[in-house]
GROMACS .gro file of C-alpha atoms in nm:
model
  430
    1UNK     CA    1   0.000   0.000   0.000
    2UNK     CA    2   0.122   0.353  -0.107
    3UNK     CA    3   0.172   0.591   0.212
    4UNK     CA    4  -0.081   0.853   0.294
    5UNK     CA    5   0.244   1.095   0.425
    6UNK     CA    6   0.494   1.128   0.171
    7UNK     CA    7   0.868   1.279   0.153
    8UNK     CA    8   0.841   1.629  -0.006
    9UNK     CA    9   1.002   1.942  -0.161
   10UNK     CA   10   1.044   2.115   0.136
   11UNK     CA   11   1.157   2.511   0.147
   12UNK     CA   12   1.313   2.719   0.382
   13UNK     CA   13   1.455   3.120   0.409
   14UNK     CA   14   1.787   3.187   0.440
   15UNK     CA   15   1.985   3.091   0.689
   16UNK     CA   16   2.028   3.480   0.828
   17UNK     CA   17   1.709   3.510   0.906
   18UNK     CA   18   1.635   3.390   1.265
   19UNK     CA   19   1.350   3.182   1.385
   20UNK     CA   20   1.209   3.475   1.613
   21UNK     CA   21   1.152   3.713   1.304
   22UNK     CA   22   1.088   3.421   1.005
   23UNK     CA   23   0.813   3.199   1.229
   24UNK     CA   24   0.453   3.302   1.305
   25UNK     CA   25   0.165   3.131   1.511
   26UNK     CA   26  -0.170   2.966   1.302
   27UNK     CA   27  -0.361   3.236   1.173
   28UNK     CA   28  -0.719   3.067   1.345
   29UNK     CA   29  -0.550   3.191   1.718
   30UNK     CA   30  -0.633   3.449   1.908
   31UNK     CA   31  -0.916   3.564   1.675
   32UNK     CA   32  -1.061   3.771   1.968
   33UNK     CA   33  -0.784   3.940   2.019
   34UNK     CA   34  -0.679   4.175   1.790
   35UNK     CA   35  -0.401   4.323   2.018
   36UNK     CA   36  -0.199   3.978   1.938
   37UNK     CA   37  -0.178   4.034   1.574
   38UNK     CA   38  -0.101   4.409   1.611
   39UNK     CA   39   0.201   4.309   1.800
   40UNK     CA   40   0.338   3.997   1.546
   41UNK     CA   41   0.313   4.256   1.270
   42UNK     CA   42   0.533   4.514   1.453
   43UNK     CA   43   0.771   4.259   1.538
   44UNK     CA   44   0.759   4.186   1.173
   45UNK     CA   45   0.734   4.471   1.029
   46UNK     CA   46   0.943   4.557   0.654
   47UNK     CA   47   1.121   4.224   0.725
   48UNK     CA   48   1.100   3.867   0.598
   49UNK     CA   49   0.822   3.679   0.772
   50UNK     CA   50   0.578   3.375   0.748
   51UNK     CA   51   0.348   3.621   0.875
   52UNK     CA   52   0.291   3.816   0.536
   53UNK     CA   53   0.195   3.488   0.362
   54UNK     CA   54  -0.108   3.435   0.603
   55UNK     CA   55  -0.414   3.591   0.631
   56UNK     CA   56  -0.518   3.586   1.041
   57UNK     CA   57  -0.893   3.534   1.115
   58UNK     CA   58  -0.921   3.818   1.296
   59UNK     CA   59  -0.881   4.005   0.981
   60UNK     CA   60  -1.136   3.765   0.774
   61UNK     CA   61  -1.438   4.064   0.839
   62UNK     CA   62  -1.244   4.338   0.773
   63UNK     CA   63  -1.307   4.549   0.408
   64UNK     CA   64  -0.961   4.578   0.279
   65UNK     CA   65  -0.965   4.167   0.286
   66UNK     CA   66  -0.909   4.147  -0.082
   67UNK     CA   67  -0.596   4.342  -0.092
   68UNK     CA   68  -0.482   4.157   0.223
   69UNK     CA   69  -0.470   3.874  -0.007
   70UNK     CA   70  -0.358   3.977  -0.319
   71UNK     CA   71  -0.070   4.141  -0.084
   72UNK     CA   72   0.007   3.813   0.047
   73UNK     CA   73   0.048   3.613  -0.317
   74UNK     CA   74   0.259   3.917  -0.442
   75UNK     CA   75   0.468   3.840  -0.101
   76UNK     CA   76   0.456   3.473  -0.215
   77UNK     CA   77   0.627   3.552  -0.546
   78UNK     CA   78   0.868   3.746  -0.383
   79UNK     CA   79   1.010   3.539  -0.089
   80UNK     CA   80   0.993   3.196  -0.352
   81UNK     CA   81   1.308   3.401  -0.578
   82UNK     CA   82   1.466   3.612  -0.278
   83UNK     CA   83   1.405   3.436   0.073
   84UNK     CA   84   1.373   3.011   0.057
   85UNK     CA   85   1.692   2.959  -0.101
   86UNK     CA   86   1.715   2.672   0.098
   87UNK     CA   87   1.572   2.316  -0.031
   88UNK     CA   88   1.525   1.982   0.161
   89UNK     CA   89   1.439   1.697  -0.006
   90UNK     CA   90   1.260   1.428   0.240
   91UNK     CA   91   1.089   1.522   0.551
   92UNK     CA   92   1.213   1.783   0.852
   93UNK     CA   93   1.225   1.633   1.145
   94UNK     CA   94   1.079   1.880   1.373
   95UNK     CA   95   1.105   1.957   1.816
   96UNK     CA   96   0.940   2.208   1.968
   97UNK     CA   97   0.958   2.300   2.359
   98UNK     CA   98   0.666   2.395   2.522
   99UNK     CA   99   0.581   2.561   2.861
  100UNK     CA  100   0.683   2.344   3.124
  101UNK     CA  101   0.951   2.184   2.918
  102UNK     CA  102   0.825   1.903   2.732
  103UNK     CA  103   0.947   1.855   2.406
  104UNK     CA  104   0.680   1.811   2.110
  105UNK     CA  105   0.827   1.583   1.869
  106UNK     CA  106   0.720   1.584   1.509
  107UNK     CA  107   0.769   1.519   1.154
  108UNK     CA  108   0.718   1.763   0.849
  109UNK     CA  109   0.597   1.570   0.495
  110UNK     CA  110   0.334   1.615   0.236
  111UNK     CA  111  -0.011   1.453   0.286
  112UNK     CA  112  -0.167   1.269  -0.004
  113UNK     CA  113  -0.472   1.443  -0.034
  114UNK     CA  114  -0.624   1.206  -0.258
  115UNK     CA  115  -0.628   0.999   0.065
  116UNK     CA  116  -0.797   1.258   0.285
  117UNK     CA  117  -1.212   1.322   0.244
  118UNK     CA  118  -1.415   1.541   0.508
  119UNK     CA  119  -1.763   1.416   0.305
  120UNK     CA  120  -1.968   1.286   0.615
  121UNK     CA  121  -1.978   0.931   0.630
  122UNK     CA  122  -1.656   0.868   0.466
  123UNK     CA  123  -1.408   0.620   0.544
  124UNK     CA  124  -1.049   0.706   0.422
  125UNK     CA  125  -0.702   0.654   0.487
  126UNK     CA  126  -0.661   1.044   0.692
  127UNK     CA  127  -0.974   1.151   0.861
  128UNK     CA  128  -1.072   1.449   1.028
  129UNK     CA  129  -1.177   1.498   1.408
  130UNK     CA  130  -1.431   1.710   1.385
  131UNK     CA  131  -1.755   1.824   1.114
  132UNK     CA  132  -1.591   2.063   0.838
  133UNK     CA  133  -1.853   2.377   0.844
  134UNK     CA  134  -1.818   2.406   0.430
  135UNK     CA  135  -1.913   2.838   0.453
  136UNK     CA  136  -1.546   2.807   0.608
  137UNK     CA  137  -1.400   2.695   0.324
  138UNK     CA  138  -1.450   3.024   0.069
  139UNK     CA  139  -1.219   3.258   0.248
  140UNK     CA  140  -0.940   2.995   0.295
  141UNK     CA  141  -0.939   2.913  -0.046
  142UNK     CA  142  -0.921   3.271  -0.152
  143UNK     CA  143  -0.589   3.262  -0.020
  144UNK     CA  144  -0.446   2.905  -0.118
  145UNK     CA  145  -0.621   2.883  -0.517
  146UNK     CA  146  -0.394   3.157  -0.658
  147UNK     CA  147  -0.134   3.112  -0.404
  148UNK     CA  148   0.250   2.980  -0.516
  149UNK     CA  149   0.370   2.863  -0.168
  150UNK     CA  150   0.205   2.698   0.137
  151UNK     CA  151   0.309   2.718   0.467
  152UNK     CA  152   0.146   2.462   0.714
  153UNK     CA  153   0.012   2.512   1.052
  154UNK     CA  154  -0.186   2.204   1.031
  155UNK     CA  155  -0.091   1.895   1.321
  156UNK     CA  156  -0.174   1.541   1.210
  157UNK     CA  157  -0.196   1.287   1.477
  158UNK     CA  158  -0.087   0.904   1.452
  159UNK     CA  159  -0.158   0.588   1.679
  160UNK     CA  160   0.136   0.465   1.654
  161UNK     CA  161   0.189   0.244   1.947
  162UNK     CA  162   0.535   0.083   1.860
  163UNK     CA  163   0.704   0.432   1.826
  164UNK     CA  164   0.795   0.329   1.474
  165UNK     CA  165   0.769   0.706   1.266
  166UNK     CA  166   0.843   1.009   1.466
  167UNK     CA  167   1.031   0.845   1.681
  168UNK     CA  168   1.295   0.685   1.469
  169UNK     CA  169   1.335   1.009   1.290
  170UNK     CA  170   1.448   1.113   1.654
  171UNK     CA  171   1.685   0.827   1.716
  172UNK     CA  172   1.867   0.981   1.431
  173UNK     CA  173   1.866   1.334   1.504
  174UNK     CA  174   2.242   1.379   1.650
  175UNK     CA  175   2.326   1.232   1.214
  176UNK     CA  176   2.114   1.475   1.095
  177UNK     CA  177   2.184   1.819   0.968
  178UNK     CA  178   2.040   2.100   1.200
  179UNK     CA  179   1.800   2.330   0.963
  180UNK     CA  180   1.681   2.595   1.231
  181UNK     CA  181   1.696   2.659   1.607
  182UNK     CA  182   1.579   2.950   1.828
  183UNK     CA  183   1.296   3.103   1.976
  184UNK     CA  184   0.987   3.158   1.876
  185UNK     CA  185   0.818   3.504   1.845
  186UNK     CA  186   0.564   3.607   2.174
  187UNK     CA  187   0.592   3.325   2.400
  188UNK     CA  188   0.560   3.031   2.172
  189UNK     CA  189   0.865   2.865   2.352
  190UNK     CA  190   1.223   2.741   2.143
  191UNK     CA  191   1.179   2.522   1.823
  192UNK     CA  192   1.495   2.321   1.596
  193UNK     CA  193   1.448   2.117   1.308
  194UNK     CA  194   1.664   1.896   1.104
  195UNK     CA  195   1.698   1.751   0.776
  196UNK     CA  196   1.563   1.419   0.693
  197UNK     CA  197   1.738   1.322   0.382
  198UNK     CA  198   1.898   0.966   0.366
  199UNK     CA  199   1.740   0.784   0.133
  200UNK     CA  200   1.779   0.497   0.363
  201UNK     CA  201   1.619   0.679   0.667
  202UNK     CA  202   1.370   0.839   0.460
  203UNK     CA  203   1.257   0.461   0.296
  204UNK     CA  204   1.222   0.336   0.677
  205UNK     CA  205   0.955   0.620   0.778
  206UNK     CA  206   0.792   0.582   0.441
  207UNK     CA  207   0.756   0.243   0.493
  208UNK     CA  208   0.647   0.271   0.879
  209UNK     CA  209   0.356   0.502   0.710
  210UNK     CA  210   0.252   0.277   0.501
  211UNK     CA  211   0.214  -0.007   0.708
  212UNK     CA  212   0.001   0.225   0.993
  213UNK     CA  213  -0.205   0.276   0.704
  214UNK     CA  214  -0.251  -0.078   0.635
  215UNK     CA  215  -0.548  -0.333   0.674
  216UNK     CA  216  -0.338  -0.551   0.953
  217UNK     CA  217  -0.216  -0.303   1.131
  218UNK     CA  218  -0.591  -0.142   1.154
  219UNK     CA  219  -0.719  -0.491   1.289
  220UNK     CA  220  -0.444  -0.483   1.562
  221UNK     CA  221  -0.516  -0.185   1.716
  222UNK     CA  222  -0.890  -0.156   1.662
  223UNK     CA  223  -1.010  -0.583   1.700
  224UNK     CA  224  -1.328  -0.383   1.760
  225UNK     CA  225  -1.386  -0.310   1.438
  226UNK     CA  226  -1.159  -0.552   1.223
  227UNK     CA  227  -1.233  -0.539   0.865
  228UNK     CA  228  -1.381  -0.165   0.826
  229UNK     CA  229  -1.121   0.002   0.596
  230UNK     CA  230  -0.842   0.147   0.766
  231UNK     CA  231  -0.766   0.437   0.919
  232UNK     CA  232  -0.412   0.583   0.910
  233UNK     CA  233  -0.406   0.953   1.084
  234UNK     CA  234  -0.649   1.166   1.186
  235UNK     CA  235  -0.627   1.581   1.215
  236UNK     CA  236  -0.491   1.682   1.537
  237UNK     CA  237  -0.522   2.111   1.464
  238UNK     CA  238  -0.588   2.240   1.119
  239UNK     CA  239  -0.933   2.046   0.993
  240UNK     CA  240  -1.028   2.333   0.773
  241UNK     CA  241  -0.698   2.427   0.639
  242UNK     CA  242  -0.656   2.075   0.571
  243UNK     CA  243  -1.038   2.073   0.403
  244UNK     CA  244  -0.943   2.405   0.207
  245UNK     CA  245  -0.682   2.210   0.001
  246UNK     CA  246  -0.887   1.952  -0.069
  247UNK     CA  247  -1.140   2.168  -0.214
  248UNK     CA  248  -0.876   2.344  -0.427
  249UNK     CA  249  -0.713   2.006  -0.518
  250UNK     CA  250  -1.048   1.895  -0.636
  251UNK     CA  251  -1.102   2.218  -0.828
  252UNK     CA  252  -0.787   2.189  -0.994
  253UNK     CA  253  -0.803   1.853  -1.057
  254UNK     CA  254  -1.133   1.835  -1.278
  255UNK     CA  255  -0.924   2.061  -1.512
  256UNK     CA  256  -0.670   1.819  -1.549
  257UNK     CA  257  -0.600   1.495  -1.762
  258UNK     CA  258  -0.589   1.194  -1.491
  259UNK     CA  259  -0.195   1.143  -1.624
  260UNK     CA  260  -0.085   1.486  -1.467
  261UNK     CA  261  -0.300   1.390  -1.148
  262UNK     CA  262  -0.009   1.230  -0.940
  263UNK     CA  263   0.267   1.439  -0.983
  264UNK     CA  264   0.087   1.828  -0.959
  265UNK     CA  265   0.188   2.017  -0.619
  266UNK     CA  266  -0.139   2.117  -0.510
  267UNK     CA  267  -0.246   1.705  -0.473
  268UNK     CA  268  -0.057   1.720  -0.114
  269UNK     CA  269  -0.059   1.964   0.143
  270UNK     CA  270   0.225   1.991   0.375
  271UNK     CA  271   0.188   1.913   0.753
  272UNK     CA  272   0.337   1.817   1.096
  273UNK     CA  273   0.244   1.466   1.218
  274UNK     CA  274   0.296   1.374   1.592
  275UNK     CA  275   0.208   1.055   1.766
  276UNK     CA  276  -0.057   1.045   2.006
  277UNK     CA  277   0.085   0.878   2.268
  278UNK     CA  278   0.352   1.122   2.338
  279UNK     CA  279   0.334   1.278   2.673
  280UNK     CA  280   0.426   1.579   2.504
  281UNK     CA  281   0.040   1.557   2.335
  282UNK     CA  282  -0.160   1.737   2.597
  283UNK     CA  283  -0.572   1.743   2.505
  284UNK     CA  284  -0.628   2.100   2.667
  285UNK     CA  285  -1.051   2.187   2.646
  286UNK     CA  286  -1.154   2.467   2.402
  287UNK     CA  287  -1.393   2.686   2.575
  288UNK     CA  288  -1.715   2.895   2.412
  289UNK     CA  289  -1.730   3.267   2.516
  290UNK     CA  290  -2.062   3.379   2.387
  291UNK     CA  291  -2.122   3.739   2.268
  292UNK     CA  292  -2.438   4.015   2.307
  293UNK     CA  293  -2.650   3.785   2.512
  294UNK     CA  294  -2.841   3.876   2.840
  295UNK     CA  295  -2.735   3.598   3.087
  296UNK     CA  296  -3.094   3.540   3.231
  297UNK     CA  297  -3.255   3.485   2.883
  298UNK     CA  298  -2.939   3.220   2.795
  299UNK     CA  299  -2.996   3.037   3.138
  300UNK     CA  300  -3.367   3.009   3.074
  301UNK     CA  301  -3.256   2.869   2.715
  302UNK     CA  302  -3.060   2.618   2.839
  303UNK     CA  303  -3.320   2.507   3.104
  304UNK     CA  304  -3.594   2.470   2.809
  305UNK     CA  305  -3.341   2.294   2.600
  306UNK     CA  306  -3.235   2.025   2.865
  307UNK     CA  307  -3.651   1.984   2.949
  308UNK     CA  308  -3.690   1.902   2.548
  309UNK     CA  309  -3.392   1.649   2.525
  310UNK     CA  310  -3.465   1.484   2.874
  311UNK     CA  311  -3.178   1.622   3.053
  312UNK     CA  312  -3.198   1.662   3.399
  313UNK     CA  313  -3.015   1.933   3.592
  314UNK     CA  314  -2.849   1.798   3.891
  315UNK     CA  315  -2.552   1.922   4.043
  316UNK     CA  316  -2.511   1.657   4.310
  317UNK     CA  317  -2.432   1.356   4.088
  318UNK     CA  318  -2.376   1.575   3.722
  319UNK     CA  319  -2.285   1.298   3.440
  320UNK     CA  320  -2.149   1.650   3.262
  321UNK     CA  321  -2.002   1.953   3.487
  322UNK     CA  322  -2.031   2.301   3.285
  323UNK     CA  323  -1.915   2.573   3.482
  324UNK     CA  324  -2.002   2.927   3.364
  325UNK     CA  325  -1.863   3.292   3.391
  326UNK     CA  326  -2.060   3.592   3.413
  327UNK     CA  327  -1.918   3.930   3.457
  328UNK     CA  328  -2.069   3.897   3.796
  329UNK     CA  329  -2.073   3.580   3.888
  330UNK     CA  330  -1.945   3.197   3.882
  331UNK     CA  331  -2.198   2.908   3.856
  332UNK     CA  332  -2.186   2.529   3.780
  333UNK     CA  333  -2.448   2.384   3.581
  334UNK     CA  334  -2.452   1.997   3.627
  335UNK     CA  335  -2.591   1.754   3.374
  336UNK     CA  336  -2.701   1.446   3.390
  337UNK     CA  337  -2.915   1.179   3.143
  338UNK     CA  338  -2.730   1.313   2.865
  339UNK     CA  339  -2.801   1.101   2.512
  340UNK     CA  340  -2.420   1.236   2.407
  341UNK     CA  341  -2.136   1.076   2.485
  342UNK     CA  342  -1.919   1.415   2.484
  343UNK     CA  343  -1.990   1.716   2.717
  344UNK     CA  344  -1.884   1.919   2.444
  345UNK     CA  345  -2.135   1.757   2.190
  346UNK     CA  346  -2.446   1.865   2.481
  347UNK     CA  347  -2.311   2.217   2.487
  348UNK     CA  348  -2.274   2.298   2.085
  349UNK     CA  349  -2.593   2.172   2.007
  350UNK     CA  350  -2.773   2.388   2.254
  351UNK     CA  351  -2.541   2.680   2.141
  352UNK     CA  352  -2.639   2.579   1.725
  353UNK     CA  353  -3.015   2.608   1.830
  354UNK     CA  354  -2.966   2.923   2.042
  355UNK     CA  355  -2.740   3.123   1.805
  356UNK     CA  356  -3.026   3.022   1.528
  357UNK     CA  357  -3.286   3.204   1.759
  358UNK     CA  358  -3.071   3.488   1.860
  359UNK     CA  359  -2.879   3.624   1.553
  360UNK     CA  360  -2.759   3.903   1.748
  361UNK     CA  361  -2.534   3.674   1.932
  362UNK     CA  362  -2.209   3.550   1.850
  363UNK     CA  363  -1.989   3.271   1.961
  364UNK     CA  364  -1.608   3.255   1.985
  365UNK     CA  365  -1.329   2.927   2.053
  366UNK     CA  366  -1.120   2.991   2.327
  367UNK     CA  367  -0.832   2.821   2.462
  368UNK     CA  368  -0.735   2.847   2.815
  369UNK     CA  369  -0.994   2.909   3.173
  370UNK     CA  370  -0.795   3.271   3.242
  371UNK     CA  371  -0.843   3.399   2.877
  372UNK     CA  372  -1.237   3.329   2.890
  373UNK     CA  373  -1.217   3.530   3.189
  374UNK     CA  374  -1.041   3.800   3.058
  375UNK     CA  375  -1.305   3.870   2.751
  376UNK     CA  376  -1.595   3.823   3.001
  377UNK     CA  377  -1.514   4.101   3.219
  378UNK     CA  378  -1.394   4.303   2.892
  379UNK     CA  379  -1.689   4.282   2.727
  380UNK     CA  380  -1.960   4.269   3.049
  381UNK     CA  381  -2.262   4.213   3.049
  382UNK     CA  382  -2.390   4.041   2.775
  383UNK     CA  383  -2.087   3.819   2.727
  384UNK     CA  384  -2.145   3.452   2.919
  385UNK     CA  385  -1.821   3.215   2.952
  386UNK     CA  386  -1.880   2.842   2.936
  387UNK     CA  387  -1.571   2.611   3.034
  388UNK     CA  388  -1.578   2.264   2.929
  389UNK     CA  389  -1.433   1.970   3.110
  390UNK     CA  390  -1.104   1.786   2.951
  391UNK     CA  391  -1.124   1.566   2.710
  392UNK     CA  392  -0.905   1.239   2.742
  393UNK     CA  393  -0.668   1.208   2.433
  394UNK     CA  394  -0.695   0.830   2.474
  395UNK     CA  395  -1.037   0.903   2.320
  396UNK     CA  396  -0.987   1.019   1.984
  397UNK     CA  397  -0.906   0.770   1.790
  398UNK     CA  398  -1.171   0.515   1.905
  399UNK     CA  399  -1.380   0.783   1.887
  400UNK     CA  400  -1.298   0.862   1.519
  401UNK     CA  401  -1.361   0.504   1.420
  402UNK     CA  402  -1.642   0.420   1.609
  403UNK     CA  403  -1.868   0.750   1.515
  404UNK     CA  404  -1.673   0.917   1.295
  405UNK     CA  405  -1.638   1.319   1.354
  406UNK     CA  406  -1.613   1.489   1.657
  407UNK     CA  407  -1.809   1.826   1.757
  408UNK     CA  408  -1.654   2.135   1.648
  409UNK     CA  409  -1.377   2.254   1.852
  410UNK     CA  410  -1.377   1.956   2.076
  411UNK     CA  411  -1.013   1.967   2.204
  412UNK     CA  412  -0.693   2.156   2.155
  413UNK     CA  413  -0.364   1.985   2.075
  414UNK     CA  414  -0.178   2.223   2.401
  415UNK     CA  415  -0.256   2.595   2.477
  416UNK     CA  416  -0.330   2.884   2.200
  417UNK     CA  417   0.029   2.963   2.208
  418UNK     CA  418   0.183   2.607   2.127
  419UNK     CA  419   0.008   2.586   1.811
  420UNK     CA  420   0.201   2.531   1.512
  421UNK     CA  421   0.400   2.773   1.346
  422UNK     CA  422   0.437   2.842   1.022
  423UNK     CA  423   0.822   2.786   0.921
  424UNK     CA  424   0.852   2.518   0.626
  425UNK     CA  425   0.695   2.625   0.279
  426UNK     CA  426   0.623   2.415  -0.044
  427UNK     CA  427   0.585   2.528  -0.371
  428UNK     CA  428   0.228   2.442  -0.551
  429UNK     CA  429   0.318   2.523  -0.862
  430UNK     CA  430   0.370   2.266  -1.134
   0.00000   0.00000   0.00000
């Protein structure tokens, strides 16, 4: 079986510029706060950065969005001739410390998006974690159909019990050459990467992809559910990024003959996978912080809603603990006789059929219990905090096989500021 994670043509600035000024933090962060974003630019300001080949989210309602991004593709052009002059030809092999210390280990390569499919209901090689809301799709692919370069911020996960991909890479890191090191910009902690080019060494971690991906080594880990096709990664960050190339690999590819189809850039998408069973892989809770809402009128919503689905409200023994921020006060609403499986699946279907009713409300993704805080008394009264409980990483994968997506923004892979950064770019050009 042909791997779903291939080597690729992997580019990188020049070796002058350092990590601090070159590397910038997934554009879907902080989308609430606009005072992040001010700051990366200054840091990057009239210098070579990742940062002007992304569009942020925060900027996605603003009017000058078009000339954001025909900025950015002009940038594109420009750094592919002046800045990534240098070229690695396998996978980077990729560590990044986080607060606390631990050491994220990860590997860089192309996904074979020919093996990836968000359609509900499908079964494929490299599934995603959560539903893909398809009116997200548009503005990404504004920015990636005419692009010339990616950059990925996207985090693929692996079961890989045995340790036999990532971690080989890192068995072999003190014979590799060392691409990058240094810190990364606003608090996102140290990163290095290396080179993975032996062809030997790169065969091996082809070949250990290919054989997660196959049929035996699905019925191993999953006896559960033997036989169903196999499953070889899942999305850890990054589902719609990941569903935006799709969508312009399946534009581009109904313009093409089939005999062009395996060899044109834009069929992969570049990306870091990780293994799941790292303790470095930390499952943090995203949080909802919902906008221009009186508190009373949401409370009495969520009472009506639990009497229509046959929840019962019981703090005393709660199957579901949601505790909830006010700019006033601090309350715990307990749950019990829940039909879902996932606390977080109770609260976003409440919060679907609420927004519906309430269109002058407005829900944000939040990572971390002080930052929900923070907006709540910012905002006042009208803004309601709802913290979720964790969400055991152990989980996910059973979780993907047995009932396919997740609810939106179920977990986070770490806090808002150990997302992936954007370093390593690949041409999509043919």
């Amino acid at each position: 079986m042909e791997p779903c994670f291939v080597p690729g043509r992997i580019l990188l600035p020049q070796e002058n510029i350092p990590v601090s000024q070159w590397a910038c933090l997934a554009c879907d962060q902080f989308t609430s706060q606009p005072e992040y974003w001010a700051d990366a630019e200054a840091l990057a300001a009239e210098k070579p950065s990742a940062l002007h080949m992304v569009l942020p989210e925060v900027y996605l309602d603003q009017p000058d969005l078009q000339q954001r991004i025909q900025t950015i593709h002009a940038t594109m052009e420009e750094y592919r001739t002046s800045v990534l002059t240098r070229q690695v030809k396998g996978f980077v092999y990729v560590e990044r410390t986080l607060e606390g210390g631990s050491v994220r280990q990860g590997l860089v390569g192309a996904v074979d998006l020919e093996d990836y499919d968000y359609t509900p209901g499908a079964k494929p090689l490299v599934r995603p974690t959560e539903n893909t809301v398809v009116e997200r799709i548009p503005p990404r692919m504004a920015v990636r159909q005419d692009a010339s370069l990616e950059s990925p911020h996207i985090l693929m996960l692996v079961d890989d019990r045995k340790n036999t991909l990532v971690e080989q890479a890192a068995a072999a890191k003190d014979s590799l050459p060392l691409l990058y090191q240094g810190q990364l910009p606003l608090g996102s902690g140290m990163i290095r990467g290396w080179a993975v080019e032996d062809p030997a060494l790169v065969e091996k971690l082809t070949a250990a992809m290919a054989d997660l991906g196959s049929q035996a080594s699905f019925d191993q880990r999953y006896p559960d559910f033997a036989g169903q096709p196999p499953m070889a990664m899942v999305v850890g960050d990054g589902n719609h990024s990941l569903a935006t190339a799709k969508a312009c690999w399946e534009k581009i590819k109904a313009q093409l003959p089939a005999e062009q189809w395996e060899n044109h850039p834009a069929r992969y998408c570049l990306a870091e996978v990780c293994n799941v069973h790292s303790p470095a892989i930390v499952f943090e809770p995203v949080h909802r912080v919902v906008f221009g809402t009186a508190g009373p009128e949401m409370l009495l919503g969520a009472a009506e809603y639990c009497d229509q689905e046959g929840i019962v409200m019981d703090k005393n023994r709660p199957q579901y603990s949601i505790r909830i921020i006010t700019h006033s006060k601090r309350l715990v609403m307990g749950l019990r006789r829940c039909k879902e499986p996932l606390a977080v699946a109770v609260v976003q279907k409440f919060l679907d059929r609420f927004i519906a009713g309430h269109q002058e409300c407005t829900v944000d993704y939040i990572h971390g219990e002080d930052e929900v805080a923070r907006l709540v008394q910012q905002h006042g009264r009208g803004t309601i905090g709802l913290l979720l409980p964790e969400f055991p990483k152990e989980q996910l994968f059973c979780g993907v096989v047995e009932g396919g997506v997740l609810p939106r923004k179920t977990f986070s892979m770490g806090k808002a500021r150990e997302k992936r950064c954007y370093l390593e770019c690949r041409s999509l050009l043919p």
